[in-house]
Every structure is written in C-alpha cells, then in structure tokens.
mmCIF file of C-alpha atoms in Angstrom:
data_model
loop_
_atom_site.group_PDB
_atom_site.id
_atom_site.type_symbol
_atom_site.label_atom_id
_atom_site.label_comp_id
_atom_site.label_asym_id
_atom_site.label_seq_id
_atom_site.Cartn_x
_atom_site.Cartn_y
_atom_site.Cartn_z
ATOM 1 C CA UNK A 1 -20.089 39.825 41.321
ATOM 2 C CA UNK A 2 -19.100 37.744 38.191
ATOM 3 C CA UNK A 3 -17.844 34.903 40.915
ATOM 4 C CA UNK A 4 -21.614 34.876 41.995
ATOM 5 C CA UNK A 5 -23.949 31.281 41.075
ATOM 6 C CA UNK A 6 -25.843 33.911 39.052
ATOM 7 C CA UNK A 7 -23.590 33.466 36.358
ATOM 8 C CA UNK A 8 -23.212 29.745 36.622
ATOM 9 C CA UNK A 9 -19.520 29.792 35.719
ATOM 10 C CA UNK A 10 -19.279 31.850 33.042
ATOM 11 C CA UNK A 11 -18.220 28.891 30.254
ATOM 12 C CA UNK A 12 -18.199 30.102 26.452
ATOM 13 C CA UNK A 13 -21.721 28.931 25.209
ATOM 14 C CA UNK A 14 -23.597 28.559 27.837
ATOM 15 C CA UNK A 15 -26.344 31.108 29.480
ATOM 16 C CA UNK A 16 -23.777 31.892 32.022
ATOM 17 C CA UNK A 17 -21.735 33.150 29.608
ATOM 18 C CA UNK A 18 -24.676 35.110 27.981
ATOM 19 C CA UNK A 19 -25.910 36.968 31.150
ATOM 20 C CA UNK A 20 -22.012 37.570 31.980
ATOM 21 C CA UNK A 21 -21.674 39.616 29.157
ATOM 22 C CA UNK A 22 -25.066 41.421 29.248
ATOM 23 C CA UNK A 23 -23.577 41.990 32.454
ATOM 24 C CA UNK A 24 -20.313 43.522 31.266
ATOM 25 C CA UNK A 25 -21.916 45.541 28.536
ATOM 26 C CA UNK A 26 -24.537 47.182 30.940
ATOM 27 C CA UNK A 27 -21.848 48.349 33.662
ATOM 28 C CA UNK A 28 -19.236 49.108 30.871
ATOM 29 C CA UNK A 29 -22.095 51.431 29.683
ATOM 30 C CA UNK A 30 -22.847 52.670 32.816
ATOM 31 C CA UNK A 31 -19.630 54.068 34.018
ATOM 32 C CA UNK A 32 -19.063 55.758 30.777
ATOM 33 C CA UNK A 33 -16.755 53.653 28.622
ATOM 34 C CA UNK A 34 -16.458 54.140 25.155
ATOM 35 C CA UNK A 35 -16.229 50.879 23.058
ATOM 36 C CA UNK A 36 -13.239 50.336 20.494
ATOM 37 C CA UNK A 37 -14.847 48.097 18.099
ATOM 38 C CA UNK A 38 -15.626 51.002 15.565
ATOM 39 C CA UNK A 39 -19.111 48.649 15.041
ATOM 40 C CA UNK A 40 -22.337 50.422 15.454
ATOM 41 C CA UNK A 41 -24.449 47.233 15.424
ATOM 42 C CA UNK A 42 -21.964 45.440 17.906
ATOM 43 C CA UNK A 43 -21.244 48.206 19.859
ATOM 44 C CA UNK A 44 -19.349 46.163 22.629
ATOM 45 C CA UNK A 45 -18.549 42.896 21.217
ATOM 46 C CA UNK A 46 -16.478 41.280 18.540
ATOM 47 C CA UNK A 47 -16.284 37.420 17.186
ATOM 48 C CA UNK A 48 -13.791 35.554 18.161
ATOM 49 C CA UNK A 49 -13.490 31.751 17.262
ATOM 50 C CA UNK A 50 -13.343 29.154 19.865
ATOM 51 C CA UNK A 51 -12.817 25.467 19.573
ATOM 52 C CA UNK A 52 -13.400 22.853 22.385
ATOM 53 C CA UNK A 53 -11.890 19.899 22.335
ATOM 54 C CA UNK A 54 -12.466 16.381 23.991
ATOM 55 C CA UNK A 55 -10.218 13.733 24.326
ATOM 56 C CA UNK A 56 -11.756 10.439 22.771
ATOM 57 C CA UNK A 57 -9.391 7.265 22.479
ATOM 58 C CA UNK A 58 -5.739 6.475 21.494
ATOM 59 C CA UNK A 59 -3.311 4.181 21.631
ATOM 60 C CA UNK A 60 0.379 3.887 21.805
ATOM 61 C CA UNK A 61 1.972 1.182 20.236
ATOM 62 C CA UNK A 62 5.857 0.337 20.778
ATOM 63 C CA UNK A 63 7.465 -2.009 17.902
ATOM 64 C CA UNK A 64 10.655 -3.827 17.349
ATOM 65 C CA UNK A 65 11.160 -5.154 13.831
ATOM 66 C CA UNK A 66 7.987 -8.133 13.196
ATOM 67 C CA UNK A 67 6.929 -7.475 16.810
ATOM 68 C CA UNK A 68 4.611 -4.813 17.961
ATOM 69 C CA UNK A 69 2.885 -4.682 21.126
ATOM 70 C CA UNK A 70 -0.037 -1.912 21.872
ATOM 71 C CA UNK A 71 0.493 -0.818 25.543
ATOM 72 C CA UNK A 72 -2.616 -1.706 27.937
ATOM 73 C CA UNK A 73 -4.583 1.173 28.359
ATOM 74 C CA UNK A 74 -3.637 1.151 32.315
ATOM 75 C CA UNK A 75 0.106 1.939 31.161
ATOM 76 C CA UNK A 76 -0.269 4.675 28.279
ATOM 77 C CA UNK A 77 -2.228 7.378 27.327
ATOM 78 C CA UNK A 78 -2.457 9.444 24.274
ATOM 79 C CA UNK A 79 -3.746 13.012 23.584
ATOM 80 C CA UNK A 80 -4.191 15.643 20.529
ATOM 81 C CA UNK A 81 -6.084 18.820 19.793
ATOM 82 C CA UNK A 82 -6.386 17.239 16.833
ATOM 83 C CA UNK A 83 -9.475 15.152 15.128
ATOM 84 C CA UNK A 84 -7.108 12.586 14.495
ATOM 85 C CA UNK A 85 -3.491 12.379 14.124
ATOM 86 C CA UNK A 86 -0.782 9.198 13.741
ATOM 87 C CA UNK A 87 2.661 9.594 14.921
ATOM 88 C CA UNK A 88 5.413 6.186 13.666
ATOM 89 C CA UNK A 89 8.843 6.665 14.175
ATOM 90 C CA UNK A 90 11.986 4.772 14.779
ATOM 91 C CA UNK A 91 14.422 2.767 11.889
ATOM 92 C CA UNK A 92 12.800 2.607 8.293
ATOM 93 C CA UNK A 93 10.581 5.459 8.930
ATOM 94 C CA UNK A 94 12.234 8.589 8.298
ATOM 95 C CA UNK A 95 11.074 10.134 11.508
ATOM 96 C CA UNK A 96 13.986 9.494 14.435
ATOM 97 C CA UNK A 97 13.158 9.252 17.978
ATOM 98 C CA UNK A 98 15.330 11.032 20.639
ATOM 99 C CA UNK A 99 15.931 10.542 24.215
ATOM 100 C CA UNK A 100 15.939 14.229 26.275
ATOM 101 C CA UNK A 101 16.235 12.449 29.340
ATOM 102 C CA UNK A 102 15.184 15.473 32.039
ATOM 103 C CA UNK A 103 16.216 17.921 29.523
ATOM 104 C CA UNK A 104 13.847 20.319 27.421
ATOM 105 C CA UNK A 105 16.348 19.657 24.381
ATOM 106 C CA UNK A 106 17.178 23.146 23.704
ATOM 107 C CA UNK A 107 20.358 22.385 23.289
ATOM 108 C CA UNK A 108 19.846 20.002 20.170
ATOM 109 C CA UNK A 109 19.137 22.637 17.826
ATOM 110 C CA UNK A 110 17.250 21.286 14.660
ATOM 111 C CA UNK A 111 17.484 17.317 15.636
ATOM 112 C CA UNK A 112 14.412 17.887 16.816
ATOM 113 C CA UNK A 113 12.063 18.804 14.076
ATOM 114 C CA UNK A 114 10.056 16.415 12.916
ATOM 115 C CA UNK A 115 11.505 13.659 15.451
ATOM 116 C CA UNK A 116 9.455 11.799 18.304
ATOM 117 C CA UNK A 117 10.998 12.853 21.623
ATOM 118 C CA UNK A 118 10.989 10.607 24.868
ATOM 119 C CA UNK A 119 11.015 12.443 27.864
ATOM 120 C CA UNK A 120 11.221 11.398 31.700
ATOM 121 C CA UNK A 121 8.532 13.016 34.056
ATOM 122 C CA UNK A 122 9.512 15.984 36.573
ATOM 123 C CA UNK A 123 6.655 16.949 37.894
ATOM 124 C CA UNK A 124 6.136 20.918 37.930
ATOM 125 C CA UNK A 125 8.600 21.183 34.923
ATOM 126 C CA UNK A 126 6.624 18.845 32.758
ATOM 127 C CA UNK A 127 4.092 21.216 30.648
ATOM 128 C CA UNK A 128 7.035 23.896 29.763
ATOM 129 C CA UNK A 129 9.021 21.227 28.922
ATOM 130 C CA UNK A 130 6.705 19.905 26.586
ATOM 131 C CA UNK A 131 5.646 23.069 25.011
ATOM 132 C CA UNK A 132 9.340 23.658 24.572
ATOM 133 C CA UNK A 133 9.809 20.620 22.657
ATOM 134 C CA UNK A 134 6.838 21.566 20.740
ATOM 135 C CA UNK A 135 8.433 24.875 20.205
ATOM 136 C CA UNK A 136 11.521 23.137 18.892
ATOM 137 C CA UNK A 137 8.884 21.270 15.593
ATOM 138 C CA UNK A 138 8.927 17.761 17.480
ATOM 139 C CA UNK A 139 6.543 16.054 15.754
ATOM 140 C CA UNK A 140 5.175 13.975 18.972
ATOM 141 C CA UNK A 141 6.311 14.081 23.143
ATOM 142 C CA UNK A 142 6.031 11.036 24.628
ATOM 143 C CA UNK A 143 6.265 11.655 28.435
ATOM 144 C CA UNK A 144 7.502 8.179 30.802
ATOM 145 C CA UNK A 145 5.842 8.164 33.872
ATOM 146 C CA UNK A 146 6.634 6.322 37.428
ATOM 147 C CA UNK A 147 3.982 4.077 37.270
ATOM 148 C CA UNK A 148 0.616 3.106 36.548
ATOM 149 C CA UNK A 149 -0.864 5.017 38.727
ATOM 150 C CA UNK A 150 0.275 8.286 37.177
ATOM 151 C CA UNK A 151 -0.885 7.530 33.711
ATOM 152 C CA UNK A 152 -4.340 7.184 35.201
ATOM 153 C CA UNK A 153 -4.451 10.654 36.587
ATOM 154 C CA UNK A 154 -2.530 11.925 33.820
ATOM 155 C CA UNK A 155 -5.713 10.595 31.754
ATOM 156 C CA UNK A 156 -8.022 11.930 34.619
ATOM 157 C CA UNK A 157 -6.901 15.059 34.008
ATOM 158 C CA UNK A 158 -6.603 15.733 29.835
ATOM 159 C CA UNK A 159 -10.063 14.035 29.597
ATOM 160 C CA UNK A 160 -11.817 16.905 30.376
ATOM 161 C CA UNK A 161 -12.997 19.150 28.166
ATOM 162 C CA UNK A 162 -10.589 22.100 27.304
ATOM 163 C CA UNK A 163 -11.643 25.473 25.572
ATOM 164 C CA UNK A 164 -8.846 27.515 23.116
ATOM 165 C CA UNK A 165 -8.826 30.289 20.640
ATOM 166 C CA UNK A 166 -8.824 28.523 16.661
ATOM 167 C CA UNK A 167 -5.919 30.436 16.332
ATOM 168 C CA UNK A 168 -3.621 29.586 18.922
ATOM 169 C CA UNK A 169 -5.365 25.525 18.128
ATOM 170 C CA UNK A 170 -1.812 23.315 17.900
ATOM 171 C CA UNK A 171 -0.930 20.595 15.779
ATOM 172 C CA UNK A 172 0.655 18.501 18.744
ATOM 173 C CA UNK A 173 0.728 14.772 19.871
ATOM 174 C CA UNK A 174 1.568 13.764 23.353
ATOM 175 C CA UNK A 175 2.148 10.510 24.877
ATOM 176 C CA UNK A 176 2.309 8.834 28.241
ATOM 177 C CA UNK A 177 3.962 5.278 29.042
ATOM 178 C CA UNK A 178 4.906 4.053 32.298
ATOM 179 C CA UNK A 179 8.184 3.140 33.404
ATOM 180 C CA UNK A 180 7.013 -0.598 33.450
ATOM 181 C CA UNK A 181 5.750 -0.590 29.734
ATOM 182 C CA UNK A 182 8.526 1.014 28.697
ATOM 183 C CA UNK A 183 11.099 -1.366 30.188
ATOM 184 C CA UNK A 184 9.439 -4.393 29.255
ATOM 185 C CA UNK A 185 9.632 -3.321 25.689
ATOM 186 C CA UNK A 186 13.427 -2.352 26.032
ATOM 187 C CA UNK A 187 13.876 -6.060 27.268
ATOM 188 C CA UNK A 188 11.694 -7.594 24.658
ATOM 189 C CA UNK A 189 13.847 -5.694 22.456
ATOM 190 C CA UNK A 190 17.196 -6.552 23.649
ATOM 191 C CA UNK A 191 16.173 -10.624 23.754
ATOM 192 C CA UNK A 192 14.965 -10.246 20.049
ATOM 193 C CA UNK A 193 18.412 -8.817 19.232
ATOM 194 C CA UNK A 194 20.222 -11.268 20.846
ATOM 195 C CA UNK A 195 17.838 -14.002 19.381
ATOM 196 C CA UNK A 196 18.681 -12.187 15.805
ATOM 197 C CA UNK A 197 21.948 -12.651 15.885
ATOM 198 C CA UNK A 198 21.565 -16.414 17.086
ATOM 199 C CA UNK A 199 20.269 -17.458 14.126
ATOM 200 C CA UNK A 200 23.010 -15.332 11.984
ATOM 201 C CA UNK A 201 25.348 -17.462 13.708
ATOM 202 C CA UNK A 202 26.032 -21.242 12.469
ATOM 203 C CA UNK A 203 27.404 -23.167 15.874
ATOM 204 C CA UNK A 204 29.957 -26.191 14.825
ATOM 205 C CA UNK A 205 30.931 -29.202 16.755
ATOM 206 C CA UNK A 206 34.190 -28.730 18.405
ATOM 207 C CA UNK A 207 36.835 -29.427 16.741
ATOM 208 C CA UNK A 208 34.991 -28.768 12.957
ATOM 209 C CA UNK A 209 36.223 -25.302 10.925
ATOM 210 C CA UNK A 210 34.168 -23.004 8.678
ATOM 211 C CA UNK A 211 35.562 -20.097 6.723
ATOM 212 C CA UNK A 212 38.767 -20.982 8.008
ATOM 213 C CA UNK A 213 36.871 -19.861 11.339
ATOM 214 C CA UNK A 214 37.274 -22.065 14.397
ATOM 215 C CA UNK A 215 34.682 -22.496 16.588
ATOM 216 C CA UNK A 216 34.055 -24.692 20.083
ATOM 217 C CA UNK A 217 30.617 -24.982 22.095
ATOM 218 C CA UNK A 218 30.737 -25.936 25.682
#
C-alpha cells in the first residue's frame, strides 16, 4: 500500500509524506494500537529534526611550496554536510596528511585525528572505509580515483539531495582526485625539488675549488 503512486514517494515534507502518515495513524488506530508518546494533543506523532542537504561547489587545491594548482573540475570533486568548511594541510600547517593506501587506518591509532587522509578507491569497500576514517577524527578523506570518468559519477551521485536526522548531521569533508591529477602534481612536485636544490648548489669550472670542495661539470 505505502509503495502505491498515492503516496508519491513518501519524501519528508512533501504531501506524500503527509497522506503517508494520515495513513499510518488511521490503520495504527484501527487495529487497536496504543500510542507511546504519553501526548494527548499528538497522540501518534513526535518531532523529530531533519536537515537536507545539497551539494553546491568546491574545489580541491594541491600545493607545493609558491606553487598551487586548483584541480579542473573534470578531475576532483569535493563534498560536506556542512554550509561551508576549509580543509589545508601538509608542511607549515599543523595538520599532517597520511597515505592509507587500501587500508581503513585502524591500525594507526591516534595519527589520525585531525590529519587529512589520502586513500586509493576499492570500490564496494569505499563508504566503510571512509566512515572509518571519520570514526578515527580525520579531519578530511580525500579518495583517488582511476580516472576522470569516475570523479564524474562520483559527483553524479553526491549531488543529489540527501535527507539525515540533525543529530546524527557530521562534521566531515571528503575529497575526490583522479589518478591523473594526482600524479601530475607528484611530478610537478618532484621537478620543483630537484629545481630547489639546483639553485642551492653553486656549479664551478673544472678544475676551480670552493670550501675546500672540488667540483667538475661535464
């Protein structure tokens, strides 16, 4: 009966929702239950807080000492319950940034709270993972995915509308990069270290000493 178009899919707020629980209340009633709410002028029904969220926009961006590069919306994605929320991390910020690998990172104990975790996708293992993490006080989950074309239906999918209780609402940042993204920064990363340490070093003519420091350049 309640699967029935009648009740137009029964979604909190709506007039399906209002003529399912008329419904309920009637045939409750009617096979001679007795309500529990102790409330004479609500015999059947009791508040309870809802909130509905929407995804709006985010962005991730990756950075590596001057250099910071925000990720192309095709290759990242970023989601909170929140109204608005900022996650930085890395060296100078306080907040460290650990690799789980496949891992849910229960076996790091505390190194987690308050850190940004990267994790690598396994599909069907993903949202316990992350709500493990979560668990464990991470303070965001940023979740690498094969390609492009995941992070598009990973966005497909968290863009809709979601309903939960206000009191199981979470304080939670997640993150989606592809592999591609990801890689490209690690290598942008890696040349700017190298470069770095070019300039710390002073190349002589062969033959010349420095420091008592030889030094010959092919």
């Amino acid at each position: 009966m309640l699967a029935s178009d009648e009740f137009a899919g029964r979604k909190p707020g709506t007039p399906g929702e209002t003529a399912t629980l008329d419904y309920l209340e009637k045939r409750m009633g009617e096979v001679g239950l007795v309500s529990g709410t102790n409330d004479p002028g609500s015999y059947w029904r009791m508040p309870v807080d809802l909130v509905s969220v929407t995804p709006l926009t985010g962005s991730l961006t990756l950075e590596q000492g001057r250099k910071r590069v925000t990720v192309p919306e095709s290759d990242a994605a970023v989601f909170t319950p929140r109204r608005r929320a900022l996650a930085t991390s890395g060296p100078g910020t306080g907040v460290p940034v650990v690799f789980v690998g496949f891992g849910d990172g229960s076996v790091l104990g505390d190194r987690l709270a308050g850190a940004v975790v990267v994790m690598l996708a396994d599909p069907g293992r993903d949202i316990a993972r992350r709500d493990a993490l979560f668990a464990q006080r991470a303070t965001a989950v940023v979740t690498v995915l094969p390609d492009a074309a995941a992070v598009a239906a990973m966005r497909s999918r968290s863009q809709r509308e979601s309903l939960m209780l206000a009191s199981e609402e979470q304080d939670t940042l997640a993150a989606y990069v592809s592999n591609a993204a990801l890689a490209d920064m690690m290598r942008r990363a890696a040349l700017g270290a190298v470069e770095s340490r070019s300039q710390r070093t002073r190349l002589l003519p062969a033959g010349a000493e420095s420091g008592g420091q030889h030094r010959s350049v092919c």
